[in-house]
Amino acid sequence: YERSEFANNDDVVTVVAPVGATPAQNQLSPDNEYSQIAWNAGISMGKTSRLHLSLLKGTREQDEQFLPYSLGSNFADLVLPQQSLDGEVDITHYNVKFTTRPIAKLNLLARYTYDERDSNTDSVGYAPVRFDARTYSDGPRVNPAYSLESEKLELQASYRLPGRIKLTVGYDDLSKKRNIAEVETVDETMPWARIKWAPVPGLNFSLKYEDSD
């Protein structure tokens, strides 16, 4: 279990304005916190096979008080839609990997990885204010709440050939989903092959070919 906290003792910078003008404020990096719990396990299955599992769950939170739109009296009627971000993002990661050597010189690997960034933060519209002037022509500014989910499957087979040569072939399947993007879903498959030659210890050459679709 891990937990981290960031506390900024200087929340705001206030810029003194000329006589008769309204002072300006700028909010500094807000206080935030992150906590996570991780679990790992490895299981041997015979002399040449092994299963590895890992899981991580985490949460990021930020709920610092917002500054007002302006310190000017002419903005007294302009109320923020909410007083703080009340931001929360859940992080999930898990990985399953299986390796085996069914015969001498041949190694097989299968791995599945899942990652998710799930934003529970509300998207709210805020009135644009520039240089203490109301500008409604462009409409409200909305804070985006980005979420991302990805899955990846990897398959590999490696075989050691005579002459210090290793041949590896693989297949990767990747899927990504975003909630705010021009392309919300991306699916990609990539078969590949690599040959590696180590003529002497400490020196190696490799050539790789891959095809993405």
Short mmCIF file of C-alpha atoms in Angstrom, two decimals:
data_model
loop_
_atom_site.label_atom_id
_atom_site.label_comp_id
_atom_site.label_asym_id
_atom_site.label_seq_id
_atom_site.Cartn_x
_atom_site.Cartn_y
_atom_site.Cartn_z
CA TYR A 1 0.00 0.00 0.00
CA GLU A 2 1.30 3.47 -0.89
CA ARG A 3 -0.02 6.95 -0.26
CA SER A 4 1.31 10.37 -1.26
CA GLU A 5 0.08 13.85 -0.40
CA PHE A 6 1.02 17.24 -1.83
CA ALA A 7 0.31 20.32 0.27
CA ASN A 8 1.03 23.81 -1.02
CA ASN A 9 1.25 26.34 1.81
CA ASP A 10 1.13 29.17 -0.73
CA ASP A 11 -2.26 28.82 -2.41
CA VAL A 12 -2.59 32.18 -4.16
CA VAL A 13 -0.42 34.88 -5.71
CA THR A 14 -1.99 38.34 -5.59
CA VAL A 15 -0.73 40.99 -8.00
CA VAL A 16 -1.11 44.55 -6.72
CA ALA A 17 -2.71 46.74 -9.37
CA PRO A 18 -2.26 50.46 -10.06
CA VAL A 19 -4.38 52.89 -8.09
CA GLY A 20 -8.02 52.47 -8.97
CA ALA A 21 -7.59 49.09 -10.66
CA THR A 22 -8.68 45.71 -9.32
CA PRO A 23 -5.92 43.44 -7.95
CA ALA A 24 -5.41 40.18 -9.80
CA GLN A 25 -5.12 36.70 -8.31
CA ASN A 26 -3.51 33.55 -9.65
CA GLN A 27 -4.09 30.17 -8.03
CA LEU A 28 -0.98 28.01 -7.52
CA SER A 29 -0.70 24.23 -7.68
CA PRO A 30 -3.55 22.79 -5.58
CA ASP A 31 -3.26 20.30 -2.73
CA ASN A 32 -3.84 16.74 -3.93
CA GLU A 33 -3.38 13.15 -2.82
CA TYR A 34 -2.91 9.72 -4.32
CA SER A 35 -3.28 6.28 -2.77
CA GLN A 36 -2.86 2.82 -4.27
CA ILE A 37 -2.78 -0.83 -3.33
CA ALA A 38 -0.79 -3.32 -5.40
CA TRP A 39 -0.66 -7.12 -5.36
CA ASN A 40 1.79 -9.43 -7.12
CA ALA A 41 2.01 -13.22 -7.24
CA GLY A 42 4.07 -15.80 -9.09
CA ILE A 43 3.15 -19.45 -9.45
CA SER A 44 5.55 -22.12 -10.72
CA MET A 45 3.83 -24.78 -12.81
CA GLY A 46 6.33 -27.56 -13.18
CA LYS A 47 10.01 -27.01 -13.88
CA THR A 48 9.67 -24.95 -17.04
CA SER A 49 6.41 -22.99 -16.72
CA ARG A 50 5.46 -20.00 -14.60
CA LEU A 51 2.35 -17.82 -14.17
CA HIS A 52 2.69 -14.25 -12.92
CA LEU A 53 -0.21 -12.03 -11.80
CA SER A 54 -0.19 -8.35 -10.80
CA LEU A 55 -2.99 -5.97 -9.82
CA LEU A 56 -3.01 -2.28 -8.94
CA LYS A 57 -5.89 -0.05 -7.83
CA GLY A 58 -5.35 3.62 -7.13
CA THR A 59 -7.25 6.89 -6.64
CA ARG A 60 -6.18 10.49 -7.28
CA GLU A 61 -8.13 13.25 -5.53
CA GLN A 62 -8.08 17.06 -5.65
CA ASP A 63 -10.66 19.28 -3.96
CA GLU A 64 -9.02 22.66 -3.46
CA GLN A 65 -11.30 25.69 -3.09
CA PHE A 66 -11.65 27.75 -6.29
CA LEU A 67 -10.86 31.47 -6.43
CA PRO A 68 -13.71 33.79 -7.39
CA TYR A 69 -14.02 34.94 -10.99
CA SER A 70 -12.61 38.32 -10.02
CA LEU A 71 -12.05 40.57 -7.01
CA GLY A 72 -13.86 43.38 -8.83
CA SER A 73 -17.19 44.51 -7.43
CA ASN A 74 -18.76 44.38 -10.89
CA PHE A 75 -18.50 40.56 -10.74
CA ALA A 76 -20.34 40.16 -7.44
CA ASP A 77 -23.34 38.64 -9.21
CA LEU A 78 -21.23 36.12 -11.17
CA VAL A 79 -21.27 32.94 -9.09
CA LEU A 80 -19.09 29.90 -9.76
CA PRO A 81 -21.08 26.78 -10.73
CA GLN A 82 -19.26 24.91 -7.96
CA GLN A 83 -16.85 25.96 -5.23
CA SER A 84 -14.18 23.31 -5.91
CA LEU A 85 -13.22 20.76 -8.55
CA ASP A 86 -14.14 17.73 -6.42
CA GLY A 87 -11.84 15.83 -8.74
CA GLU A 88 -11.37 12.08 -8.53
CA VAL A 89 -9.70 9.67 -10.95
CA ASP A 90 -9.61 5.90 -10.42
CA ILE A 91 -6.60 3.98 -11.75
CA THR A 92 -6.76 0.24 -12.54
CA HIS A 93 -3.95 -1.94 -13.86
CA TYR A 94 -3.62 -5.68 -14.05
CA ASN A 95 -1.28 -7.99 -15.87
CA VAL A 96 -1.27 -11.74 -16.45
CA LYS A 97 1.85 -13.38 -17.91
CA PHE A 98 2.52 -17.03 -18.68
CA THR A 99 5.91 -18.37 -19.78
CA THR A 100 6.90 -21.91 -20.63
CA ARG A 101 9.68 -23.92 -22.28
CA PRO A 102 8.01 -27.02 -23.74
CA ILE A 103 11.21 -28.28 -25.38
CA ALA A 104 14.86 -27.33 -25.26
CA LYS A 105 15.71 -24.00 -26.96
CA LEU A 106 12.01 -23.04 -27.40
CA ASN A 107 10.41 -20.41 -25.15
CA LEU A 108 6.76 -19.31 -25.30
CA LEU A 109 5.18 -16.25 -23.74
CA ALA A 110 1.59 -15.01 -23.45
CA ARG A 111 0.75 -11.75 -21.70
CA TYR A 112 -2.44 -9.74 -21.18
CA THR A 113 -2.35 -6.18 -19.85
CA TYR A 114 -5.32 -3.99 -18.89
CA ASP A 115 -5.13 -0.29 -17.96
CA GLU A 116 -7.96 2.08 -17.11
CA ARG A 117 -8.05 5.73 -16.11
CA ASP A 118 -11.64 6.46 -15.07
CA SER A 119 -12.42 10.09 -14.29
CA ASN A 120 -15.28 10.67 -11.86
CA THR A 121 -14.90 14.45 -12.10
CA ASP A 122 -17.94 16.42 -13.27
CA SER A 123 -17.61 18.52 -16.43
CA VAL A 124 -18.97 21.99 -15.63
CA GLY A 125 -19.25 25.20 -17.69
CA TYR A 126 -17.49 28.35 -16.45
CA ALA A 127 -18.06 31.89 -17.75
CA PRO A 128 -14.97 33.25 -19.59
CA VAL A 129 -13.45 36.29 -17.87
CA ARG A 130 -10.51 38.07 -19.50
CA PHE A 131 -8.80 41.11 -18.01
CA ASP A 132 -11.79 41.70 -15.74
CA ALA A 133 -14.16 41.84 -18.72
CA ARG A 134 -17.04 39.47 -19.32
CA THR A 135 -16.82 37.68 -22.66
CA TYR A 136 -19.88 35.54 -23.30
CA SER A 137 -19.57 35.48 -27.09
CA ASP A 138 -17.53 32.27 -27.08
CA GLY A 139 -19.81 30.47 -24.65
CA PRO A 140 -18.80 28.83 -21.37
CA ARG A 141 -15.50 26.99 -20.84
CA VAL A 142 -16.01 23.35 -19.84
CA ASN A 143 -13.39 21.34 -17.98
CA PRO A 144 -13.00 18.00 -19.81
CA ALA A 145 -12.99 14.79 -17.76
CA TYR A 146 -10.71 12.46 -19.71
CA SER A 147 -10.99 8.69 -19.33
CA LEU A 148 -8.92 6.03 -21.07
CA GLU A 149 -9.16 2.24 -21.27
CA SER A 150 -6.59 0.03 -23.00
CA GLU A 151 -6.11 -3.72 -23.46
CA LYS A 152 -3.08 -5.47 -24.92
CA LEU A 153 -2.49 -9.11 -25.78
CA GLU A 154 1.05 -10.30 -26.57
CA LEU A 155 2.09 -13.71 -27.91
CA GLN A 156 5.73 -14.65 -28.50
CA ALA A 157 7.76 -17.70 -29.45
CA SER A 158 11.59 -17.75 -29.38
CA TYR A 159 13.92 -20.45 -30.63
CA ARG A 160 17.71 -20.64 -30.34
CA LEU A 161 19.37 -21.71 -33.58
CA PRO A 162 22.95 -22.89 -34.06
CA GLY A 163 25.64 -20.22 -34.39
CA ARG A 164 24.38 -17.99 -31.52
CA ILE A 165 21.27 -17.04 -33.48
CA LYS A 166 17.88 -16.45 -31.84
CA LEU A 167 14.66 -16.24 -33.83
CA THR A 168 11.57 -14.66 -32.26
CA VAL A 169 8.09 -14.29 -33.75
CA GLY A 170 5.23 -12.48 -32.08
CA TYR A 171 1.73 -11.10 -32.36
CA ASP A 172 0.41 -8.01 -30.54
CA ASP A 173 -3.24 -6.97 -30.32
CA LEU A 174 -3.92 -3.50 -28.86
CA SER A 175 -7.24 -1.76 -28.17
CA LYS A 176 -7.68 1.77 -26.79
CA LYS A 177 -10.88 3.61 -25.91
CA ARG A 178 -11.09 7.33 -25.09
CA ASN A 179 -14.20 9.25 -24.09
CA ILE A 180 -13.12 12.64 -25.48
CA ALA A 181 -11.28 12.37 -28.79
CA GLU A 182 -11.84 12.62 -32.53
CA VAL A 183 -11.16 8.87 -32.71
CA GLU A 184 -12.66 7.27 -29.61
CA THR A 185 -11.66 3.66 -30.35
CA VAL A 186 -8.38 2.43 -31.80
CA ASP A 187 -7.75 -1.26 -32.61
CA GLU A 188 -4.32 -2.32 -33.81
CA THR A 189 -2.84 -5.73 -34.61
CA MET A 190 0.86 -6.22 -35.24
CA PRO A 191 2.55 -9.49 -36.23
CA TRP A 192 6.34 -9.26 -36.12
CA ALA A 193 9.55 -11.27 -36.38
CA ARG A 194 13.08 -10.62 -35.13
CA ILE A 195 16.37 -12.39 -35.67
CA LYS A 196 19.26 -11.74 -33.32
CA TRP A 197 22.88 -12.80 -33.79
CA ALA A 198 25.58 -12.62 -31.11
CA PRO A 199 28.88 -13.60 -32.78
CA VAL A 200 30.87 -12.97 -29.58
CA PRO A 201 29.84 -12.19 -25.98
CA GLY A 202 28.98 -8.51 -25.60
CA LEU A 203 28.31 -7.94 -29.31
CA ASN A 204 25.01 -8.60 -31.06
CA PHE A 205 23.12 -7.62 -34.19
CA SER A 206 19.35 -7.76 -34.68
CA LEU A 207 16.89 -7.30 -37.53
CA LYS A 208 13.17 -6.87 -36.94
CA TYR A 209 10.17 -6.80 -39.26
CA GLU A 210 6.67 -5.80 -38.19
CA ASP A 211 3.38 -5.13 -39.92
CA SER A 212 0.75 -2.95 -38.25
CA ASP A 213 -2.93 -2.94 -39.17
#
